[in-house]
PDB file of C-alpha atoms in Angstrom:
ATOM      1  CA  MET A   1    -116.719  37.663 155.969  1.00 44.00           C
ATOM      2  CA  ALA A   2    -114.512  38.607 158.966  1.00 52.00           C
ATOM      3  CA  ILE A   3    -117.859  39.154 161.121  1.00 57.00           C
ATOM      4  CA  GLU A   4    -117.320  36.520 164.053  1.00 70.00           C
ATOM      5  CA  ILE A   5    -120.281  37.226 166.198  1.00 74.00           C
ATOM      6  CA  PHE A   6    -123.621  37.732 164.786  1.00 77.00           C
ATOM      7  CA  LYS A   7    -127.505  37.248 165.413  1.00 85.00           C
ATOM      8  CA  ARG A   8    -130.511  36.572 162.262  1.00 90.00           C
ATOM      9  CA  LYS A   9    -133.292  35.199 161.041  1.00 92.00           C
ATOM     10  CA  GLU A  10    -133.173  32.540 158.266  1.00 92.00           C
ATOM     11  CA  GLN A  11    -135.470  31.245 155.630  1.00 93.00           C
ATOM     12  CA  LYS A  12    -134.738  27.965 153.577  1.00 94.00           C
ATOM     13  CA  TYR A  13    -135.987  26.986 150.310  1.00 95.00           C
ATOM     14  CA  LEU A  14    -135.279  24.196 147.698  1.00 95.00           C
ATOM     15  CA  ILE A  15    -135.596  25.318 144.536  1.00 96.00           C
ATOM     16  CA  THR A  16    -135.036  24.260 140.770  1.00 96.00           C
ATOM     17  CA  LEU A  17    -132.356  25.372 138.385  1.00 97.00           C
ATOM     18  CA  GLU A  18    -135.228  27.048 136.486  1.00 97.00           C
ATOM     19  CA  GLN A  19    -136.663  29.119 139.282  1.00 98.00           C
ATOM     20  CA  TYR A  20    -133.068  30.213 140.226  1.00 98.00           C
ATOM     21  CA  SER A  21    -132.443  31.679 137.002  1.00 98.00           C
ATOM     22  CA  LEU A  22    -136.065  33.281 136.942  1.00 98.00           C
ATOM     23  CA  LEU A  23    -135.309  34.524 140.377  1.00 98.00           C
ATOM     24  CA  LEU A  24    -132.094  36.055 139.857  1.00 97.00           C
ATOM     25  CA  ASP A  25    -133.406  38.359 137.103  1.00 97.00           C
ATOM     26  CA  GLN A  26    -136.029  39.688 139.035  1.00 98.00           C
ATOM     27  CA  ILE A  27    -133.827  40.333 142.559  1.00 98.00           C
ATOM     28  CA  MET A  28    -130.662  41.592 140.995  1.00 97.00           C
ATOM     29  CA  PRO A  29    -132.031  45.214 140.822  1.00 97.00           C
ATOM     30  CA  TYR A  30    -132.327  45.292 144.699  1.00 97.00           C
ATOM     31  CA  MET A  31    -129.251  43.131 145.056  1.00 97.00           C
ATOM     32  CA  ARG A  32    -125.225  43.112 144.492  1.00 97.00           C
ATOM     33  CA  SER A  33    -122.697  40.327 144.255  1.00 96.00           C
ATOM     34  CA  ASP A  34    -120.900  39.488 147.599  1.00 94.00           C
ATOM     35  CA  THR A  35    -117.494  40.933 147.458  1.00 91.00           C
ATOM     36  CA  PHE A  36    -115.786  37.779 148.065  1.00 91.00           C
ATOM     37  CA  GLY A  37    -115.052  35.336 145.461  1.00 90.00           C
ATOM     38  CA  THR A  38    -116.037  36.044 141.778  1.00 93.00           C
ATOM     39  CA  ASP A  39    -118.926  37.714 141.019  1.00 95.00           C
ATOM     40  CA  GLY A  40    -120.039  36.347 144.832  1.00 95.00           C
ATOM     41  CA  LYS A  41    -119.475  32.801 143.824  1.00 97.00           C
ATOM     42  CA  TYR A  42    -116.934  30.709 146.064  1.00 97.00           C
ATOM     43  CA  ILE A  43    -116.776  27.153 147.326  1.00 98.00           C
ATOM     44  CA  VAL A  44    -117.731  26.671 151.044  1.00 98.00           C
ATOM     45  CA  SER A  45    -116.008  23.377 152.881  1.00 98.00           C
ATOM     46  CA  SER A  46    -117.291  22.484 156.392  1.00 98.00           C
ATOM     47  CA  LEU A  47    -116.055  19.562 158.696  1.00 98.00           C
ATOM     48  CA  TYR A  48    -119.073  18.905 160.974  1.00 98.00           C
ATOM     49  CA  PHE A  49    -118.186  17.490 164.329  1.00 98.00           C
ATOM     50  CA  ASP A  50    -120.929  15.056 166.035  1.00 97.00           C
ATOM     51  CA  SER A  51    -120.924  12.707 169.278  1.00 96.00           C
ATOM     52  CA  ASN A  52    -120.500   8.946 169.044  1.00 94.00           C
ATOM     53  CA  ASP A  53    -124.074   8.839 169.854  1.00 94.00           C
ATOM     54  CA  TYR A  54    -125.002  11.625 167.324  1.00 95.00           C
ATOM     55  CA  LYS A  55    -126.710  14.050 169.383  1.00 96.00           C
ATOM     56  CA  ILE A  56    -126.036  16.803 167.032  1.00 96.00           C
ATOM     57  CA  TYR A  57    -127.717  14.915 164.131  1.00 95.00           C
ATOM     58  CA  PHE A  58    -130.627  14.258 166.474  1.00 95.00           C
ATOM     59  CA  GLU A  59    -131.299  17.716 167.629  1.00 93.00           C
ATOM     60  CA  THR A  60    -131.367  19.165 164.263  1.00 93.00           C
ATOM     61  CA  LYS A  61    -133.167  15.941 162.496  1.00 92.00           C
ATOM     62  CA  ASN A  62    -135.809  16.201 165.815  1.00 91.00           C
ATOM     63  CA  LYS A  63    -136.303  20.130 165.226  1.00 89.00           C
ATOM     64  CA  LEU A  64    -135.663  20.604 168.966  1.00 92.00           C
ATOM     65  CA  ALA A  65    -136.524  24.494 169.743  1.00 89.00           C
ATOM     66  CA  PHE A  66    -132.797  25.259 170.786  1.00 93.00           C
ATOM     67  CA  ARG A  67    -130.065  23.294 168.814  1.00 93.00           C
ATOM     68  CA  GLN A  68    -126.485  23.782 167.680  1.00 94.00           C
ATOM     69  CA  LYS A  69    -123.600  22.493 165.391  1.00 96.00           C
ATOM     70  CA  LEU A  70    -119.776  22.938 165.794  1.00 97.00           C
ATOM     71  CA  ARG A  71    -118.012  23.067 162.499  1.00 97.00           C
ATOM     72  CA  LEU A  72    -114.536  24.288 160.805  1.00 97.00           C
ATOM     73  CA  ARG A  73    -115.364  26.093 157.700  1.00 97.00           C
ATOM     74  CA  THR A  74    -112.709  27.066 154.742  1.00 97.00           C
ATOM     75  CA  TYR A  75    -113.539  29.062 151.723  1.00 96.00           C
ATOM     76  CA  ASN A  76    -112.372  28.132 148.238  1.00 95.00           C
ATOM     77  CA  GLU A  77    -109.203  25.884 148.083  1.00 89.00           C
ATOM     78  CA  THR A  78    -107.200  26.092 150.693  1.00 92.00           C
ATOM     79  CA  GLY A  79    -103.963  24.495 151.688  1.00 94.00           C
ATOM     80  CA  ILE A  80    -102.661  23.420 155.223  1.00 94.00           C
ATOM     81  CA  ASP A  81    -101.302  26.739 155.866  1.00 91.00           C
ATOM     82  CA  GLY A  82    -104.595  28.457 155.007  1.00 94.00           C
ATOM     83  CA  THR A  83    -107.253  30.016 157.008  1.00 93.00           C
ATOM     84  CA  ALA A  84    -110.464  28.621 158.565  1.00 95.00           C
ATOM     85  CA  PHE A  85    -113.163  29.860 160.774  1.00 94.00           C
ATOM     86  CA  PHE A  86    -114.293  27.468 163.578  1.00 94.00           C
ATOM     87  CA  GLU A  87    -117.920  28.551 164.502  1.00 95.00           C
ATOM     88  CA  VAL A  88    -120.603  27.367 166.786  1.00 95.00           C
ATOM     89  CA  LYS A  89    -124.257  27.896 165.085  1.00 94.00           C
ATOM     90  CA  GLN A  90    -127.070  28.098 167.374  1.00 93.00           C
ATOM     91  CA  LYS A  91    -130.763  28.078 166.559  1.00 91.00           C
ATOM     92  CA  HIS A  92    -133.583  29.453 168.580  1.00 88.00           C
ATOM     93  CA  ASN A  93    -136.926  29.585 167.466  1.00 80.00           C
ATOM     94  CA  LYS A  94    -135.824  30.247 163.786  1.00 78.00           C
ATOM     95  CA  VAL A  95    -133.398  32.791 165.229  1.00 89.00           C
ATOM     96  CA  VAL A  96    -129.596  31.998 164.426  1.00 92.00           C
ATOM     97  CA  ASN A  97    -126.755  32.951 166.365  1.00 92.00           C
ATOM     98  CA  LYS A  98    -123.457  32.567 165.127  1.00 91.00           C
ATOM     99  CA  ARG A  99    -120.199  32.616 167.319  1.00 91.00           C
ATOM    100  CA  ARG A 100    -116.574  32.127 165.209  1.00 92.00           C
ATOM    101  CA  MET A 101    -112.878  32.997 165.339  1.00 92.00           C
ATOM    102  CA  LEU A 102    -110.196  32.892 162.657  1.00 92.00           C
ATOM    103  CA  LEU A 103    -107.408  30.986 163.116  1.00 91.00           C
ATOM    104  CA  PRO A 104    -104.617  28.956 160.286  1.00 93.00           C
ATOM    105  CA  LEU A 105    -106.284  25.682 159.732  1.00 95.00           C
ATOM    106  CA  GLN A 106    -102.845  23.742 160.734  1.00 93.00           C
ATOM    107  CA  GLU A 107    -103.863  25.257 164.259  1.00 91.00           C
ATOM    108  CA  ALA A 108    -107.478  23.994 164.130  1.00 93.00           C
ATOM    109  CA  TYR A 109    -105.811  20.740 163.637  1.00 93.00           C
ATOM    110  CA  LEU A 110    -103.467  21.119 166.422  1.00 90.00           C
ATOM    111  CA  TYR A 111    -106.166  22.230 168.925  1.00 90.00           C
ATOM    112  CA  MET A 112    -108.533  19.228 167.986  1.00 89.00           C
ATOM    113  CA  GLU A 113    -105.356  16.902 168.873  1.00 86.00           C
ATOM    114  CA  LYS A 114    -104.867  18.794 172.000  1.00 72.00           C
ATOM    115  CA  ALA A 115    -108.126  18.867 173.983  1.00 60.00           C
ATOM    116  CA  ASP A 116    -106.842  20.707 177.013  1.00 63.00           C
ATOM    117  CA  GLU A 117    -107.780  23.794 178.309  1.00 65.00           C
ATOM    118  CA  GLN A 118    -104.501  24.566 179.353  1.00 66.00           C
ATOM    119  CA  TYR A 119    -103.309  24.807 175.715  1.00 76.00           C
ATOM    120  CA  LEU A 120    -106.050  27.487 174.639  1.00 82.00           C
ATOM    121  CA  ASN A 121    -103.897  30.264 175.226  1.00 80.00           C
ATOM    122  CA  SER A 122    -101.059  29.109 173.093  1.00 80.00           C
ATOM    123  CA  PHE A 123    -103.004  29.149 169.926  1.00 82.00           C
ATOM    124  CA  HIS A 124    -103.004  32.051 167.243  1.00 78.00           C
ATOM    125  CA  THR A 125    -106.657  32.791 167.060  1.00 83.00           C
ATOM    126  CA  SER A 126    -108.598  35.998 166.255  1.00 83.00           C
ATOM    127  CA  ASN A 127    -110.877  35.784 169.503  1.00 86.00           C
ATOM    128  CA  LEU A 128    -110.030  33.702 172.364  1.00 86.00           C
ATOM    129  CA  GLN A 129    -113.064  34.132 174.168  1.00 89.00           C
ATOM    130  CA  VAL A 130    -115.107  32.220 171.120  1.00 90.00           C
ATOM    131  CA  LEU A 131    -112.611  29.381 171.340  1.00 89.00           C
ATOM    132  CA  ARG A 132    -113.173  28.648 174.832  1.00 90.00           C
ATOM    133  CA  GLU A 133    -116.925  28.776 174.067  1.00 91.00           C
ATOM    134  CA  ILE A 134    -116.164  26.110 171.390  1.00 92.00           C
ATOM    135  CA  ASP A 135    -113.861  24.212 173.698  1.00 92.00           C
ATOM    136  CA  HIS A 136    -116.633  23.825 176.352  1.00 92.00           C
ATOM    137  CA  PHE A 137    -119.192  22.790 173.860  1.00 94.00           C
ATOM    138  CA  ARG A 138    -116.990  20.228 172.221  1.00 93.00           C
ATOM    139  CA  SER A 139    -116.035  18.652 175.643  1.00 92.00           C
ATOM    140  CA  LEU A 140    -119.686  18.814 177.097  1.00 94.00           C
ATOM    141  CA  TYR A 141    -121.119  17.055 173.959  1.00 95.00           C
ATOM    142  CA  GLU A 142    -117.618  14.984 173.367  1.00 95.00           C
ATOM    143  CA  LEU A 143    -117.983  16.095 169.748  1.00 96.00           C
ATOM    144  CA  LYS A 144    -115.513  14.787 167.139  1.00 96.00           C
ATOM    145  CA  PRO A 145    -114.871  15.279 163.131  1.00 97.00           C
ATOM    146  CA  LYS A 146    -117.632  13.385 161.452  1.00 96.00           C
ATOM    147  CA  MET A 147    -118.349  14.617 158.011  1.00 97.00           C
ATOM    148  CA  VAL A 148    -117.129  16.959 155.321  1.00 98.00           C
ATOM    149  CA  VAL A 149    -120.053  19.021 153.510  1.00 98.00           C
ATOM    150  CA  SER A 150    -119.125  21.225 150.477  1.00 98.00           C
ATOM    151  CA  TYR A 151    -121.130  23.145 147.926  1.00 98.00           C
ATOM    152  CA  ASP A 152    -120.385  25.982 145.333  1.00 98.00           C
ATOM    153  CA  ARG A 153    -122.240  29.295 146.752  1.00 98.00           C
ATOM    154  CA  HIS A 154    -123.440  32.400 144.983  1.00 98.00           C
ATOM    155  CA  ALA A 155    -123.953  35.180 147.518  1.00 98.00           C
ATOM    156  CA  LEU A 156    -125.705  38.619 147.212  1.00 98.00           C
ATOM    157  CA  HIS A 157    -126.490  41.709 149.377  1.00 96.00           C
ATOM    158  CA  GLY A 158    -129.053  44.004 149.435  1.00 97.00           C
ATOM    159  CA  ILE A 159    -127.970  47.268 147.946  1.00 96.00           C
ATOM    160  CA  ASP A 160    -130.213  49.199 149.960  1.00 93.00           C
ATOM    161  CA  ASP A 161    -130.477  47.050 152.602  1.00 92.00           C
ATOM    162  CA  PRO A 162    -127.040  45.662 153.601  1.00 86.00           C
ATOM    163  CA  ASP A 163    -128.673  43.497 156.617  1.00 90.00           C
ATOM    164  CA  LEU A 164    -130.233  41.402 153.435  1.00 96.00           C
ATOM    165  CA  ARG A 165    -128.392  38.464 152.271  1.00 96.00           C
ATOM    166  CA  ILE A 166    -129.614  35.834 149.825  1.00 98.00           C
ATOM    167  CA  THR A 167    -127.164  32.521 149.231  1.00 98.00           C
ATOM    168  CA  PHE A 168    -127.586  29.952 146.750  1.00 98.00           C
ATOM    169  CA  ASP A 169    -125.934  26.553 147.189  1.00 98.00           C
ATOM    170  CA  PHE A 170    -125.325  24.244 144.286  1.00 96.00           C
ATOM    171  CA  ASN A 171    -123.590  20.844 143.734  1.00 96.00           C
ATOM    172  CA  LEU A 172    -124.073  19.854 147.381  1.00 97.00           C
ATOM    173  CA  ARG A 173    -121.372  16.780 148.273  1.00 97.00           C
ATOM    174  CA  CYS A 174    -120.296  15.324 151.217  1.00 98.00           C
ATOM    175  CA  ARG A 175    -117.529  12.722 152.387  1.00 98.00           C
ATOM    176  CA  ASN A 176    -116.635  10.811 155.420  1.00 97.00           C
ATOM    177  CA  ASP A 177    -113.485   8.822 154.535  1.00 96.00           C
ATOM    178  CA  ASP A 178    -111.173  11.999 154.403  1.00 97.00           C
ATOM    179  CA  LEU A 179    -111.818  14.773 156.899  1.00 97.00           C
ATOM    180  CA  LEU A 180    -108.736  16.881 155.716  1.00 97.00           C
ATOM    181  CA  LEU A 181    -110.375  20.231 154.316  1.00 98.00           C
ATOM    182  CA  GLU A 182    -107.042  20.968 152.642  1.00 97.00           C
ATOM    183  CA  HIS A 183    -107.675  17.663 150.327  1.00 97.00           C
ATOM    184  CA  GLY A 184    -110.462  19.880 148.647  1.00 96.00           C
ATOM    185  CA  SER A 185    -114.046  19.899 148.082  1.00 97.00           C
ATOM    186  CA  ASP A 186    -114.686  16.358 146.241  1.00 97.00           C
ATOM    187  CA  GLY A 187    -117.372  14.150 147.746  1.00 97.00           C
ATOM    188  CA  GLU A 188    -120.614  12.166 147.087  1.00 97.00           C
ATOM    189  CA  TYR A 189    -123.731  14.465 145.661  1.00 96.00           C
ATOM    190  CA  PHE A 190    -126.650  14.407 148.252  1.00 94.00           C
ATOM    191  CA  ILE A 191    -129.038  16.164 146.452  1.00 92.00           C
ATOM    192  CA  ASP A 192    -130.769  16.053 143.288  1.00 92.00           C
ATOM    193  CA  HIS A 193    -128.441  17.805 140.485  1.00 90.00           C
ATOM    194  CA  ASN A 194    -131.336  20.154 139.517  1.00 94.00           C
ATOM    195  CA  LEU A 195    -132.123  21.477 142.886  1.00 95.00           C
ATOM    196  CA  ILE A 196    -130.382  24.518 144.823  1.00 96.00           C
ATOM    197  CA  VAL A 197    -130.625  25.258 148.530  1.00 96.00           C
ATOM    198  CA  LEU A 198    -131.737  28.863 148.734  1.00 97.00           C
ATOM    199  CA  GLU A 199    -131.559  30.840 152.191  1.00 96.00           C
ATOM    200  CA  VAL A 200    -132.808  34.356 153.018  1.00 97.00           C
ATOM    201  CA  LYS A 201    -130.967  36.212 155.787  1.00 95.00           C
ATOM    202  CA  VAL A 202    -132.206  39.019 157.205  1.00 95.00           C
ATOM    203  CA  ASN A 203    -131.726  40.788 160.859  1.00 90.00           C
ATOM    204  CA  ASP A 204    -135.660  41.890 161.098  1.00 88.00           C
ATOM    205  CA  SER A 205    -137.968  40.568 158.287  1.00 91.00           C
ATOM    206  CA  VAL A 206    -138.074  39.792 154.737  1.00 94.00           C
ATOM    207  CA  PRO A 207    -138.742  42.808 152.455  1.00 96.00           C
ATOM    208  CA  LEU A 208    -141.924  42.651 150.948  1.00 96.00           C
ATOM    209  CA  TRP A 209    -140.825  42.743 147.479  1.00 97.00           C
ATOM    210  CA  LEU A 210    -138.759  40.021 147.969  1.00 98.00           C
ATOM    211  CA  THR A 211    -141.540  37.973 149.230  1.00 97.00           C
ATOM    212  CA  ARG A 212    -143.863  38.770 146.660  1.00 97.00           C
ATOM    213  CA  ILE A 213    -141.061  37.600 144.166  1.00 98.00           C
ATOM    214  CA  LEU A 214    -140.661  34.204 145.987  1.00 98.00           C
ATOM    215  CA  GLN A 215    -144.559  33.762 146.031  1.00 97.00           C
ATOM    216  CA  ALA A 216    -144.679  34.386 142.518  1.00 98.00           C
ATOM    217  CA  LEU A 217    -142.501  31.892 141.341  1.00 98.00           C
ATOM    218  CA  GLN A 218    -143.560  29.536 143.677  1.00 96.00           C
ATOM    219  CA  CYS A 219    -140.503  29.251 145.730  1.00 96.00           C
ATOM    220  CA  GLU A 220    -141.859  27.029 148.650  1.00 87.00           C
ATOM    221  CA  GLN A 221    -139.855  27.267 152.137  1.00 91.00           C
ATOM    222  CA  ARG A 222    -138.334  23.740 152.877  1.00 87.00           C
ATOM    223  CA  SER A 223    -135.927  22.841 155.551  1.00 78.00           C
ATOM    224  CA  ALA A 224    -133.066  20.739 154.455  1.00 78.00           C
ATOM    225  CA  SER A 225    -130.426  20.073 156.500  1.00 90.00           C
ATOM    226  CA  LYS A 226    -127.119  19.815 154.683  1.00 94.00           C
ATOM    227  CA  TYR A 227    -125.260  17.836 157.666  1.00 95.00           C
ATOM    228  CA  CYS A 228    -128.740  15.562 158.543  1.00 94.00           C
ATOM    229  CA  THR A 229    -128.934  14.626 154.576  1.00 94.00           C
ATOM    230  CA  SER A 230    -125.140  13.906 154.246  1.00 95.00           C
ATOM    231  CA  MET A 231    -125.332  11.665 157.497  1.00 94.00           C
ATOM    232  CA  GLU A 232    -128.227   9.551 156.269  1.00 93.00           C
ATOM    233  CA  LEU A 233    -126.349   9.044 152.709  1.00 92.00           C
ATOM    234  CA  LEU A 234    -123.163   7.843 154.191  1.00 94.00           C
ATOM    235  CA  GLN A 235    -123.598   7.214 157.347  1.00 90.00           C
ATOM    236  CA  ARG A 236    -126.958   5.362 157.470  1.00 85.00           C
ATOM    237  CA  ASP A 237    -126.144   1.875 158.508  1.00 84.00           C
ATOM    238  CA  GLN A 238    -124.918   3.930 161.930  1.00 84.00           C
ATOM    239  CA  LEU A 239    -128.290   5.623 162.562  1.00 84.00           C
ATOM    240  CA  PRO A 240    -131.004   3.836 164.000  1.00 80.00           C
ATOM    241  CA  ALA A 241    -133.584   2.005 161.568  1.00 75.00           C
ATOM    242  CA  GLY A 242    -136.887   3.503 160.250  1.00 73.00           C
ATOM    243  CA  ILE A 243    -135.403   7.175 160.232  1.00 81.00           C
ATOM    244  CA  GLU A 244    -137.286   9.244 157.621  1.00 78.00           C
ATOM    245  CA  ARG A 245    -134.618  10.268 155.426  1.00 75.00           C
ATOM    246  CA  GLU A 246    -134.575  14.297 154.281  1.00 70.00           C
ATOM    247  CA  SER A 247    -136.471  14.749 150.916  1.00 64.00           C
ATOM    248  CA  VAL A 248    -134.027  16.117 148.411  1.00 65.00           C
ATOM    249  CA  SER A 249    -135.385  15.229 144.956  1.00 58.00           C
ATOM    250  CA  THR A 250    -137.299  16.890 142.149  1.00 45.00           C
ATOM    251  CA  GLY A 251    -140.128  14.614 143.169  1.00 45.00           C
ATOM    252  CA  GLY A 252    -140.182  16.397 146.514  1.00 46.00           C
ATOM    253  CA  ILE A 253    -140.884  19.943 144.887  1.00 44.00           C
TER     254      ILE A 253
END
């Protein structure tokens, strides 16, 4: 969880609870639970940023070859004195780059209030250079807090391949009326309760044994943006008419 700069490939799937149970039985001989949380299970809450004209939303929605997001992320329930990750996630041709730094949540809010480069050196962050990059991105796009997205995560790592990471995200929920992360992970559910977002994350290629299991269980790759889906649920009146909403129901499986 403390890695601050990394690059990897990601494959996303929408699977059912039944597929999750079957998949878990078959992959556990090759995988171990994440050391964080209880048996690799924990809550993720992210505060997403966007411009007033929703540049980030449209970059993601239109699947631009290069797109990026800014988010402030906490794990499990966190108080104002707790720890948060500020991160930029960039995606280019299915390769994901993340640059993030650790800082107290209260410091993150202070940074958001003082959007002036002269204050950057005063923040207690694990990586000042990443904060400078975040500040440049935030200023360039004129980004502001827009949405909190939370979910329950079950994370696994490869036993023989530590670079292999598999995550299952349940109970995806969002809110835009209270953007304070220390207020918990409550929100409105934005995908079918029977669906789980599965992500397979690798440095190079997905192992053959995993590909065969996914194919046998008919787990089809489906790109479903958590941010776009939450925006289309709670802020659809502020988006242009005629936008095709993300398909996140069992009828789309």
